[in-house]
Amino acid sequence: MQKWRATRRLLLNSYSSKSLFHHPRSNPISDHSTTISRSSSGFESWTSRIHYRHFATAMIQRNPAFSTLNSDDINYFKGILGEKNVIEDEDALLFANTDWMRKYKGSSKLLLQPRTTQEVSEVLKYCNSRRLAVVPQGGNTGLVGGSVPVFDEVIINVGSMKQVISFDKVSGVLVCEAGCILENLVSFLDNQGFIMPLDLGAKGSCQIGGNVSTNAGGLRLVRYGSLHGTVLGIEAVLANGDVLDMLGTLRKDNTGYDLKHLFIGSEGSLGIVTKVSILTPPKLSSVNVAFLACKDYSSCQKLLFEARRRLGEILSAFEFLDNESLNLALNHLEGVRNPLPPSMHNFYVLIETTGSDESYDKEKLEAFLLRSMEGGLISDGVIAQDINQASSFWNIREGVPEALMKAGAVYKYDLSLPVEKMYNLVEEMRTKLGNSAKVIGYGHLGDGNLHLNISTPQYDDAILAQIEPFVYEWTSKQRGSISAEHGLGLMKANKIFYSKSHETVQLMASIKKLMDPNGILNPYKVLPHSIISYS
Ligand code: FAD
Ligand code: MLT
Ligand code: ZN
């Protein structure tokens, strides 16, 4: 049976062996003389303690226009793909039907694993002619119920399409198949002296096709921008089987509408991405990671302001977590230790710098940290002295989603908000929920992206009613986005109007109708059910 794979951050660059930052009162660096790494059992070990909650079918009716799979269909697929790529095995289907959060569960009877674009094309052409609904699935690490069937949709996973097609060392352009696992691309590029422009905690399982289809943000967006900037080309297969070859490798190409952007972030609702070309930055030799404590949220904001100015081009990550987040990581993840013992602080910031001149970068970071300490923006801090320490800091930040899952039920919100207002929402939510729930705030502060998570022992509709629509209304009032990076999936398909105008959504629906007239691609997701008719 397939499992999600835990990942350890691959740190690719060299680390200095001596401390860069001396705390005036203590030397917390000495607490990190031992190697700390995340358990390799990772996601696999805690599945039995997960609280299941299946939201899907209670809200929606299966579209009666869709056909039901029969034995002729299965034989047809076997003819195209071969027996072993047509999966009916119960265990494999259980995994493919269930999302990472165990909140959404479909009842698909079939998982298809095409090996070429031609096979994807033939499969989709057939599904379209038979009106068989399909769900494109990558690593199934999505957090909005987009990657699993709602009912009996056929699951198509391009995980067998995992070849690197070409890599150009001069331009840094990588061309690969959509089923490549992100972490494998990271390793491939490392050998070439390059890195991927995106990085996220799910890197050991997610596929580049899934990343592109969700327009995944992650931990490096603050430096390298979104996939709308770094993806140079896409090959995709439309619902009717037509193959769109837009697999360009050019940085500049103003010949008409740039249609590849329709596939970046459309969550499998417009086509199946089969190949990707992406601009990769060179691997730089000097990386530093600092784990810092701030007394209040205002200091975190000021620190970001200062980091942008004083670290400038070497800033490669600016992540934050509140003390509830750190507590969760300490209580639920194996091998995680508080980097700044003995006290707990209100907020923590993880800063990473990446540059090409070790002494210049160190000097810059040191000066910035000393200044921030003297100015009272930082109340404590530690800089990783080696790759293991850096890893242990990142494991805390990247481990928060997993810790939340281990703690019980999670109500997860992924919001873009003005940085100065962002944490007010966490505090208001705490006031609203009192002792009935833990309210946790962390995320990509450098990108204005808050991950608001509400953790309770088990799911409770009364709690949900206190959270929604409050969270969406609050976000909308700030002209924020109700999906910063995770997408809409099934969870937020009907919430799109909080962030997009009626006219905009209407145009989206027209595009969907044009590209997928039978609506077979990832039905019930992304667009509101009021606009897309399911009968
Ligand atoms: P899946 O989950 O399988 O699918 C996601 C969506 O893309 C679905 O709608 C699916 O239909 C569609 N899709 C998948 N493959 C294709 C394809 N080839 N063609 C067309 N459509 C396709 N997200 C972030 O943005 N930033 C983060 O920092 C981040 N961190 C995470 C950390 C953890 C621990 C976890 C579990 C998730 C995290 N995510 C994050 C969410 C998730 O990992 C991303 O959305 C990721 O890009 C999904 O990739 P996947 O291959 O798993 O896609
Ligand atoms: C993260 O930044 O850790 C991911 O987006 C996952 C999450 O929000 O929980
Ligand atoms: Zn995130």
Coordinates of C-alpha atoms and ligand atoms in Angstrom, one line a residue:
M1 CA 0.0 0.0 0.0
Q2 CA 1.2 3.5 -0.8
K3 CA 2.1 5.7 2.1
W4 CA 2.8 9.4 2.5
R5 CA 6.5 9.8 3.0
A6 CA 8.0 11.9 5.7
T7 CA 10.7 14.1 4.6
R8 CA 13.7 15.6 6.1
R9 CA 14.7 18.9 4.7
L10 CA 17.6 18.5 2.3
L11 CA 20.0 21.2 3.2
L12 CA 22.3 21.5 0.3
N13 CA 24.8 24.0 1.3
S14 CA 27.8 24.4 3.6
Y15 CA 27.5 25.7 7.1
S16 CA 30.1 27.5 9.2
S17 CA 31.4 25.7 12.2
K18 CA 31.5 28.7 14.6
S19 CA 28.8 30.7 16.1
L20 CA 27.8 33.9 14.3
F21 CA 25.6 35.4 17.0
H22 CA 26.4 35.6 20.7
H23 CA 23.5 36.1 22.9
P24 CA 24.4 38.7 25.6
R25 CA 23.0 36.6 28.4
S26 CA 23.5 33.0 27.4
N27 CA 24.7 30.8 24.6
P28 CA 21.8 28.8 23.5
I29 CA 23.9 27.4 20.7
S30 CA 25.5 25.0 23.0
D31 CA 22.2 23.3 23.5
H32 CA 22.4 22.0 20.0
S33 CA 25.5 20.0 20.0
T34 CA 23.6 16.8 19.2
T35 CA 21.9 15.9 15.9
I36 CA 18.2 16.2 15.9
S37 CA 16.2 14.8 13.0
R38 CA 12.6 14.0 12.3
S39 CA 11.5 10.4 12.8
S40 CA 11.8 8.5 9.5
S41 CA 8.5 6.8 10.3
G42 CA 6.9 10.2 9.8
F43 CA 3.4 10.3 8.4
E44 CA 3.1 6.5 8.5
S45 CA 3.2 6.1 12.3
W46 CA 0.2 8.1 13.4
T47 CA -2.5 7.1 11.0
S48 CA -4.3 5.0 13.6
R49 CA -4.8 8.0 15.9
I50 CA -6.3 10.3 13.2
H51 CA -9.8 11.6 13.7
Y52 CA -11.8 10.9 10.6
R53 CA -14.2 13.4 9.3
H54 CA -15.8 12.9 5.9
F55 CA -17.3 16.1 4.7
A56 CA -17.9 15.4 1.1
T57 CA -21.1 13.6 0.3
A58 CA -23.3 15.2 2.9
M59 CA -23.3 18.5 1.0
I60 CA -23.5 17.5 -2.6
Q61 CA -25.4 15.2 -4.9
R62 CA -23.6 13.1 -7.4
N63 CA -24.0 14.5 -10.9
P64 CA -26.5 12.1 -12.5
A65 CA -25.1 12.9 -16.0
F66 CA -21.9 11.0 -15.1
S67 CA -21.8 7.3 -16.1
T68 CA -21.0 4.5 -13.7
L69 CA -17.9 2.5 -14.3
N70 CA -18.5 -1.0 -15.8
S71 CA -16.4 -4.0 -16.7
D72 CA -16.1 -2.9 -20.4
D73 CA -14.5 0.4 -19.2
I74 CA -12.0 -1.5 -17.1
N75 CA -11.1 -3.8 -19.9
Y76 CA -10.7 -0.8 -22.2
F77 CA -8.3 0.9 -19.7
K78 CA -6.3 -2.4 -19.4
G79 CA -6.0 -2.4 -23.2
I80 CA -4.4 1.1 -23.1
L81 CA -2.4 0.9 -19.9
G82 CA -1.7 -2.7 -19.3
E83 CA -3.2 -4.8 -16.4
K84 CA -0.8 -3.6 -13.7
N85 CA -1.5 0.1 -14.3
V86 CA -5.2 -0.3 -13.8
I87 CA -5.6 -0.6 -10.0
E88 CA -8.6 -2.1 -8.3
D89 CA -6.7 -3.2 -5.1
E90 CA -8.6 -2.2 -2.0
D91 CA -5.6 -0.9 0.0
A92 CA -4.3 1.2 -2.8
L93 CA -7.8 2.6 -3.4
L94 CA -8.3 3.4 0.3
F95 CA -5.1 5.5 0.2
A96 CA -6.1 7.2 -3.0
N97 CA -9.7 7.8 -1.8
T98 CA -8.6 9.5 1.4
D99 CA -6.9 12.9 1.7
W100 CA -3.9 13.7 3.9
M101 CA -6.0 15.3 6.6
R102 CA -8.4 12.3 6.7
K103 CA -11.3 14.7 6.2
Y104 CA -12.4 13.8 2.8
K105 CA -13.1 10.3 1.5
G106 CA -14.3 9.2 -1.9
S107 CA -15.4 5.8 -3.1
S108 CA -13.6 5.4 -6.3
K109 CA -13.2 1.9 -7.6
L110 CA -10.4 2.6 -10.0
L111 CA -7.0 4.2 -10.0
L112 CA -5.2 4.6 -13.4
Q113 CA -1.5 5.1 -13.8
P114 CA -0.6 6.2 -17.3
R115 CA 3.1 6.2 -18.3
T116 CA 3.0 8.6 -21.2
T117 CA 1.2 11.7 -22.4
Q118 CA -0.3 9.6 -25.2
E119 CA -1.8 7.3 -22.6
V120 CA -3.2 10.2 -20.6
S121 CA -4.7 11.5 -23.8
E122 CA -6.3 8.2 -24.7
V123 CA -7.7 7.7 -21.2
L124 CA -9.2 11.2 -21.0
K125 CA -10.7 10.9 -24.5
Y126 CA -12.4 7.7 -23.5
C127 CA -13.6 9.1 -20.2
N128 CA -15.0 12.2 -21.9
S129 CA -16.9 10.1 -24.5
R130 CA -18.3 7.9 -21.8
R131 CA -18.9 10.8 -19.3
L132 CA -16.8 9.2 -16.7
A133 CA -15.7 11.8 -14.1
V134 CA -12.1 11.8 -13.2
V135 CA -9.8 13.2 -10.4
P136 CA -6.2 14.0 -11.3
Q137 CA -4.1 13.0 -8.3
G138 CA -0.4 13.7 -7.5
G139 CA 1.1 12.9 -4.2
N140 CA -2.3 13.4 -2.4
T141 CA -0.8 15.9 0.0
G142 CA -3.4 18.6 -0.8
L143 CA -5.1 20.2 2.2
V144 CA -8.5 21.2 0.7
G145 CA -10.0 18.0 -0.4
G146 CA -9.1 18.6 -4.1
S147 CA -7.1 15.5 -4.7
V148 CA -9.6 12.8 -3.8
P149 CA -12.8 11.8 -5.4
V150 CA -16.1 13.0 -3.9
F151 CA -18.0 10.0 -5.2
D152 CA -16.9 7.3 -7.6
E153 CA -14.7 9.4 -9.9
V154 CA -11.8 7.6 -11.6
I155 CA -8.5 8.6 -10.1
I156 CA -5.7 9.3 -12.6
N157 CA -2.2 9.6 -11.1
V158 CA 0.8 10.4 -13.4
G159 CA 3.3 9.3 -10.7
S160 CA 4.8 6.8 -13.2
M161 CA 5.7 9.7 -15.4
K162 CA 8.8 10.7 -13.5
Q163 CA 11.6 11.3 -15.9
V164 CA 13.8 14.4 -16.0
I165 CA 13.7 15.2 -19.7
S166 CA 16.4 17.9 -19.9
F167 CA 18.4 20.3 -17.8
D168 CA 20.2 23.2 -19.2
K169 CA 23.0 24.4 -16.9
V170 CA 23.4 27.7 -18.6
S171 CA 19.8 28.8 -18.4
G172 CA 18.9 26.7 -15.3
V173 CA 15.8 25.4 -17.1
L174 CA 14.6 22.0 -16.0
V175 CA 12.1 20.1 -18.1
C176 CA 10.5 17.1 -16.5
E177 CA 7.5 14.9 -16.4
A178 CA 4.7 15.9 -14.0
G179 CA 4.9 12.8 -11.8
C180 CA 8.4 13.7 -10.5
I181 CA 8.4 13.9 -6.7
L182 CA 9.6 17.4 -5.6
E183 CA 12.3 16.0 -3.3
N184 CA 13.7 13.9 -6.2
L185 CA 14.0 17.0 -8.3
V186 CA 15.7 18.7 -5.4
S187 CA 18.3 15.9 -5.3
F188 CA 18.7 15.8 -9.1
L189 CA 19.4 19.6 -9.2
D190 CA 21.7 19.4 -6.2
N191 CA 24.0 17.3 -8.3
Q192 CA 24.0 19.9 -11.0
G193 CA 24.6 22.8 -8.6
F194 CA 21.0 24.1 -8.7
I195 CA 17.9 24.2 -6.4
M196 CA 14.2 24.1 -7.0
P197 CA 12.6 27.6 -6.6
L198 CA 9.9 26.1 -4.4
D199 CA 10.1 24.0 -1.2
L200 CA 7.5 22.7 1.1
G201 CA 7.0 20.3 4.0
A202 CA 5.3 17.7 1.8
K203 CA 8.3 17.6 -0.6
G204 CA 8.9 13.8 0.0
S205 CA 5.4 13.0 -1.5
C206 CA 4.1 15.8 -3.6
Q207 CA 4.6 15.8 -7.4
I208 CA 5.7 18.7 -9.5
G209 CA 2.4 18.4 -11.5
G210 CA 0.5 18.7 -8.2
N211 CA 2.6 21.7 -7.2
V212 CA 1.9 23.4 -10.5
S213 CA -1.8 22.5 -10.4
T214 CA -2.1 24.0 -6.9
N215 CA 0.3 26.9 -7.5
A216 CA 2.0 25.8 -4.3
G217 CA 3.7 28.6 -2.4
G218 CA 5.9 27.2 0.4
L219 CA 9.0 28.3 2.2
R220 CA 11.0 30.0 -0.6
L221 CA 8.4 32.2 -2.2
V222 CA 9.7 35.2 -0.5
R223 CA 12.9 34.9 -2.5
Y224 CA 12.0 33.2 -5.8
G225 CA 8.4 34.2 -6.3
S226 CA 5.4 32.1 -7.3
L227 CA 5.2 29.4 -9.9
H228 CA 3.4 31.9 -12.2
G229 CA 6.9 33.4 -12.5
T230 CA 9.2 30.4 -12.5
V231 CA 7.1 27.9 -14.6
L232 CA 8.1 28.6 -18.2
G233 CA 6.1 25.9 -19.9
I234 CA 3.5 23.2 -19.5
E235 CA 2.2 20.3 -21.5
A236 CA -1.3 19.5 -20.5
V237 CA -4.1 17.1 -21.7
L238 CA -7.6 18.5 -22.0
A239 CA -10.7 16.7 -21.1
N240 CA -11.3 15.6 -24.7
G241 CA -7.8 14.1 -24.9
D242 CA -6.2 17.0 -26.9
V243 CA -2.6 17.6 -25.9
L244 CA -1.6 21.2 -25.5
D245 CA 2.1 21.5 -26.1
M246 CA 3.1 24.8 -24.3
L247 CA 6.3 23.3 -23.0
G248 CA 8.4 26.3 -23.9
T249 CA 11.7 27.1 -22.2
L250 CA 11.9 30.7 -23.0
R251 CA 11.9 33.5 -20.4
K252 CA 10.3 35.9 -22.8
D253 CA 7.5 35.0 -25.2
N254 CA 4.7 37.5 -25.9
T255 CA 2.9 35.6 -28.7
G256 CA -0.7 35.9 -27.7
Y257 CA -2.4 34.7 -24.5
D258 CA -0.1 32.9 -22.1
L259 CA -2.4 29.9 -21.6
K260 CA -0.1 27.9 -19.4
H261 CA -1.2 30.2 -16.5
L262 CA -4.6 28.7 -16.7
F263 CA -3.2 25.4 -15.5
I264 CA -1.1 26.9 -12.7
G265 CA -3.4 26.8 -9.7
S266 CA -6.5 25.4 -11.5
E267 CA -6.3 22.3 -9.3
G268 CA -6.9 19.7 -12.1
S269 CA -10.2 21.3 -13.2
L270 CA -9.0 22.3 -16.7
G271 CA -6.7 19.5 -17.7
I272 CA -4.0 17.1 -16.6
V273 CA -0.5 18.5 -16.4
T274 CA 1.9 16.0 -18.0
K275 CA 5.2 18.0 -18.4
V276 CA 6.6 21.1 -16.8
S277 CA 9.5 23.4 -17.6
I278 CA 10.8 25.4 -14.7
L279 CA 13.5 28.0 -14.1
T280 CA 15.8 26.9 -11.3
P281 CA 18.1 29.1 -9.4
P282 CA 21.8 28.2 -8.8
K283 CA 22.7 26.6 -5.5
L284 CA 24.6 29.2 -3.5
S285 CA 27.3 28.2 -1.1
S286 CA 26.5 30.1 2.0
V287 CA 23.3 29.3 4.0
N288 CA 22.5 30.5 7.5
V289 CA 19.4 29.7 9.5
A290 CA 18.4 31.6 12.7
F291 CA 15.7 30.7 15.1
L292 CA 14.6 33.9 17.0
A293 CA 12.2 34.8 19.7
C294 CA 10.0 37.9 19.7
K295 CA 8.0 39.2 22.7
D296 CA 5.0 40.3 20.6
Y297 CA 3.6 40.2 17.1
S298 CA 4.4 43.8 16.5
S299 CA 8.1 42.9 16.9
C300 CA 7.8 40.1 14.3
Q301 CA 6.4 42.6 11.8
K302 CA 9.1 45.2 12.5
L303 CA 11.7 42.4 12.2
L304 CA 10.3 41.6 8.8
F305 CA 10.5 45.2 7.8
E306 CA 14.1 45.4 8.9
A307 CA 15.1 42.0 7.4
R308 CA 13.9 43.2 4.0
R309 CA 16.0 46.3 4.1
R310 CA 19.1 45.0 5.9
L311 CA 19.4 41.4 4.5
G312 CA 18.0 42.4 1.1
E313 CA 19.0 40.0 -1.6
I314 CA 20.2 37.2 0.7
L315 CA 16.9 36.7 2.6
S316 CA 15.5 33.4 1.5
A317 CA 12.9 32.6 4.1
F318 CA 11.0 34.5 6.8
E319 CA 8.6 32.1 8.7
F320 CA 6.8 32.7 11.9
L321 CA 5.1 30.6 14.6
D322 CA 3.4 31.5 17.8
N323 CA 4.1 29.7 21.1
E324 CA 1.1 27.4 20.7
S325 CA 2.6 26.1 17.5
L326 CA 6.0 25.5 19.1
N327 CA 4.2 23.7 22.0
L328 CA 2.4 21.5 19.6
A329 CA 5.7 20.6 17.8
L330 CA 7.4 19.9 21.2
N331 CA 4.6 17.8 22.5
H332 CA 3.8 15.7 19.4
L333 CA 6.9 15.4 17.2
E334 CA 9.7 12.9 18.0
G335 CA 13.1 14.4 18.6
V336 CA 12.1 18.0 18.6
R337 CA 13.6 20.3 21.3
N338 CA 13.0 23.9 22.1
P339 CA 15.9 25.8 20.5
L340 CA 15.6 28.5 23.0
P341 CA 15.3 26.9 26.4
P342 CA 14.3 27.2 29.2
S343 CA 11.6 29.8 28.7
M344 CA 8.8 29.9 26.2
H345 CA 8.4 33.1 24.2
N346 CA 5.3 34.5 22.6
F347 CA 6.5 34.3 19.0
Y348 CA 9.3 32.7 17.0
V349 CA 10.7 33.7 13.7
L350 CA 12.8 31.5 11.4
I351 CA 15.1 33.4 9.1
E352 CA 17.1 31.8 6.4
T353 CA 19.7 33.7 4.3
T354 CA 21.3 32.3 1.2
G355 CA 24.1 33.9 -0.6
S356 CA 27.4 33.4 -2.4
D357 CA 29.9 35.1 -0.1
E358 CA 30.2 33.4 3.3
S359 CA 32.0 36.2 5.2
Y360 CA 29.9 39.0 3.7
D361 CA 26.6 37.1 4.4
K362 CA 27.7 36.3 7.9
E363 CA 28.6 39.9 8.6
K364 CA 25.4 41.1 7.2
L365 CA 23.3 38.7 9.2
E366 CA 25.3 39.3 12.4
A367 CA 24.9 43.0 12.1
F368 CA 21.2 42.7 11.5
L369 CA 20.7 40.4 14.5
L370 CA 22.7 42.5 16.8
R371 CA 20.9 45.6 15.8
S372 CA 17.5 43.9 16.1
M373 CA 18.5 42.6 19.6
E374 CA 19.6 46.0 20.7
G375 CA 16.5 47.6 19.3
G376 CA 14.4 45.1 21.3
L377 CA 12.9 43.3 18.3
I378 CA 14.4 40.0 19.3
S379 CA 14.4 38.7 22.8
D380 CA 16.5 35.6 22.2
G381 CA 18.0 33.8 19.3
V382 CA 20.2 31.1 18.0
I383 CA 22.0 30.5 14.7
A384 CA 22.5 27.0 13.3
Q385 CA 26.2 26.1 13.3
D386 CA 25.8 23.1 11.1
I387 CA 23.4 21.3 8.8
N388 CA 21.9 19.3 11.7
Q389 CA 21.0 22.3 13.7
A390 CA 19.6 24.1 10.7
S391 CA 17.6 20.9 10.0
S392 CA 16.3 20.8 13.5
F393 CA 15.0 24.4 13.3
W394 CA 13.3 23.7 10.0
N395 CA 11.8 20.5 11.3
I396 CA 10.0 22.5 14.0
R397 CA 8.5 24.9 11.4
E398 CA 7.7 22.2 8.8
G399 CA 6.5 19.8 11.4
V400 CA 3.6 22.0 12.7
P401 CA 1.0 20.5 10.3
E402 CA 1.9 17.0 11.3
A403 CA 1.9 17.9 15.0
L404 CA -1.6 19.4 14.5
M405 CA -2.8 16.1 13.0
K406 CA -1.4 14.1 15.9
A407 CA -3.1 16.4 18.4
G408 CA -6.7 15.6 17.2
A409 CA -9.1 17.4 14.9
V410 CA -8.0 20.4 12.9
Y411 CA -9.9 23.2 11.3
K412 CA -7.4 24.6 8.8
Y413 CA -7.4 28.0 7.1
D414 CA -4.8 29.4 4.7
L415 CA -5.2 33.1 4.4
S416 CA -3.5 36.0 2.6
L417 CA -3.9 39.1 4.8
P418 CA -2.2 42.5 5.3
V419 CA 0.7 41.6 7.6
E420 CA -0.2 44.3 10.2
K421 CA -3.7 42.8 10.7
M422 CA -2.9 39.2 10.4
Y423 CA -2.5 38.1 14.0
N424 CA -5.6 40.1 15.1
L425 CA -7.6 37.3 13.6
V426 CA -5.9 34.6 15.7
E427 CA -6.5 36.7 18.8
E428 CA -10.2 37.3 17.9
M429 CA -10.7 33.7 17.3
R430 CA -9.2 32.8 20.7
T431 CA -11.6 35.2 22.4
K432 CA -14.5 33.7 20.4
L433 CA -13.6 30.1 21.2
G434 CA -12.4 30.4 24.8
N435 CA -11.3 27.2 26.3
S436 CA -13.1 25.0 23.8
A437 CA -10.2 24.9 21.3
K438 CA -6.6 25.8 20.8
V439 CA -6.1 28.5 18.2
I440 CA -2.7 28.3 16.4
G441 CA -1.1 30.8 14.1
Y442 CA 2.0 30.2 11.9
G443 CA 3.0 30.7 8.4
H444 CA 4.9 32.5 5.7
L445 CA 5.0 36.0 7.3
G446 CA 7.3 37.2 4.5
D447 CA 4.5 36.6 2.0
G448 CA 1.6 37.8 4.2
N449 CA 0.3 34.2 4.5
L450 CA -1.3 33.2 7.8
H451 CA -2.0 29.5 8.6
L452 CA -4.8 29.8 11.1
N453 CA -5.5 26.4 12.6
I454 CA -8.0 25.4 15.3
S455 CA -7.2 22.3 17.2
T456 CA -9.8 20.3 19.2
P457 CA -9.9 16.8 20.6
Q458 CA -12.6 15.9 18.0
Y459 CA -14.7 17.4 15.3
D460 CA -17.7 19.3 16.5
D461 CA -20.2 21.1 14.3
A462 CA -20.8 23.7 17.1
I463 CA -17.2 24.7 16.9
L464 CA -17.3 24.8 13.1
A465 CA -20.3 27.2 13.3
Q466 CA -18.3 29.6 15.5
I467 CA -15.4 29.6 13.0
E468 CA -17.2 29.8 9.7
P469 CA -18.3 32.1 8.1
F470 CA -16.6 34.4 10.6
V471 CA -13.1 33.6 9.3
Y472 CA -14.1 34.2 5.7
E473 CA -16.0 37.4 6.4
W474 CA -13.1 38.7 8.4
T475 CA -10.7 38.0 5.6
S476 CA -13.0 39.4 3.0
K477 CA -13.3 42.7 5.0
Q478 CA -9.5 43.1 4.8
R479 CA -9.6 42.3 1.1
G480 CA -7.6 39.2 1.9
S481 CA -7.7 35.9 0.1
I482 CA -9.4 32.8 1.6
S483 CA -6.9 30.7 -0.1
A484 CA -3.3 32.0 -0.2
E485 CA -1.6 28.8 -1.4
H486 CA -3.6 25.6 -0.7
G487 CA -6.3 26.2 -3.3
L488 CA -10.1 25.9 -3.0
G489 CA -10.6 22.2 -3.7
L490 CA -13.9 20.9 -2.3
M491 CA -13.5 22.7 1.0
K492 CA -13.8 26.2 -0.4
A493 CA -15.4 25.8 -3.8
N494 CA -18.5 27.5 -2.5
K495 CA -16.6 30.2 -0.6
I496 CA -14.9 31.7 -3.7
F497 CA -17.1 34.9 -3.6
Y498 CA -15.4 36.0 -0.4
S499 CA -12.3 36.7 -2.5
K500 CA -13.5 37.1 -6.1
S501 CA -16.3 39.1 -7.8
H502 CA -19.3 37.6 -9.4
E503 CA -18.1 38.6 -12.8
T504 CA -14.7 37.1 -12.3
V505 CA -16.2 33.8 -11.2
Q506 CA -18.6 33.8 -14.1
L507 CA -15.7 34.1 -16.5
M508 CA -13.9 31.3 -14.7
A509 CA -17.1 29.1 -15.2
S510 CA -17.2 30.0 -18.9
I511 CA -13.6 29.0 -19.3
K512 CA -14.3 25.7 -17.5
K513 CA -17.3 25.1 -19.8
L514 CA -15.2 25.8 -22.9
M515 CA -12.3 23.5 -21.9
D516 CA -14.3 20.8 -20.2
P517 CA -17.9 20.9 -21.6
N518 CA -18.9 17.7 -19.9
G519 CA -17.4 18.8 -16.6
I520 CA -15.6 15.5 -16.1
L521 CA -12.4 17.0 -14.7
N522 CA -12.3 17.1 -10.9
P523 CA -16.1 17.8 -10.5
Y524 CA -17.5 19.6 -7.4
K525 CA -14.2 21.3 -6.8
V526 CA -12.8 24.9 -7.2
L527 CA -15.9 26.6 -8.7
P528 CA -19.2 27.1 -6.7
H529 CA -21.9 24.6 -7.2
S530 CA -24.4 27.4 -7.7
I531 CA -22.6 28.3 -11.0
I532 CA -21.6 25.0 -12.3
S533 CA -24.7 22.9 -12.9
Y534 CA -24.4 19.2 -11.9
S535 CA -27.3 17.8 -13.7
Ligands
FAD1 P1 -2.4 16.4 -4.8 O1 -2.6 16.7 -3.4 O2 -2.4 15.0 -5.3 O3 -3.4 17.3 -5.7 C1 -3.6 18.6 -5.4 C2 -4.5 19.2 -6.5 O4 -3.8 19.2 -7.7 C3 -5.8 18.4 -6.7 O5 -6.8 19.3 -7.1 C4 -5.5 17.5 -7.9 O6 -6.6 17.2 -8.7 C5 -4.5 18.4 -8.7 N1 -3.5 17.7 -9.4 C6 -2.5 16.9 -8.9 N2 -1.7 16.5 -9.9 C7 -2.1 17.0 -11.1 C8 -1.7 16.9 -12.4 N3 -0.7 16.3 -12.8 N4 -2.5 17.6 -13.3 C9 -3.6 18.3 -13.0 N5 -4.0 18.4 -11.7 C10 -3.3 17.8 -10.8 N6 1.2 23.8 0.1 C11 1.7 25.0 -0.1 O7 1.3 25.7 -1.0 N7 2.8 25.5 0.7 C12 3.2 24.7 1.7 O8 4.1 25.2 2.4 C13 2.7 23.4 1.9 N8 3.1 22.7 2.9 C14 2.6 21.5 3.2 C15 3.0 20.7 4.2 C16 2.5 19.4 4.5 C17 3.0 18.6 5.6 C18 1.4 19.0 3.7 C19 0.7 17.7 4.0 C20 0.9 19.8 2.6 C21 1.5 21.0 2.4 N9 1.0 21.8 1.3 C22 1.6 23.0 1.1 C23 -0.1 21.4 0.5 C24 0.3 20.4 -0.7 O9 1.5 19.7 -0.4 C25 0.5 21.2 -2.0 O10 -0.7 21.7 -2.4 C26 1.1 20.4 -3.1 O11 1.4 21.2 -4.2 C27 0.2 19.3 -3.6 O12 0.9 18.4 -4.5 P2 0.4 16.9 -4.7 O13 1.3 16.3 -5.8 O14 0.4 16.2 -3.4 O15 -1.0 17.1 -5.3
MLT2 C1 2.7 25.0 5.9 O1 3.1 26.1 5.5 O2 3.2 24.4 6.8 C2 1.7 24.3 5.0 O3 1.1 25.2 4.1 C3 0.8 23.4 5.6 C4 -0.2 24.0 6.6 O4 -0.6 25.1 6.4 O5 -0.5 23.3 7.6
ZN3 ZN 2.1 27.1 4.0

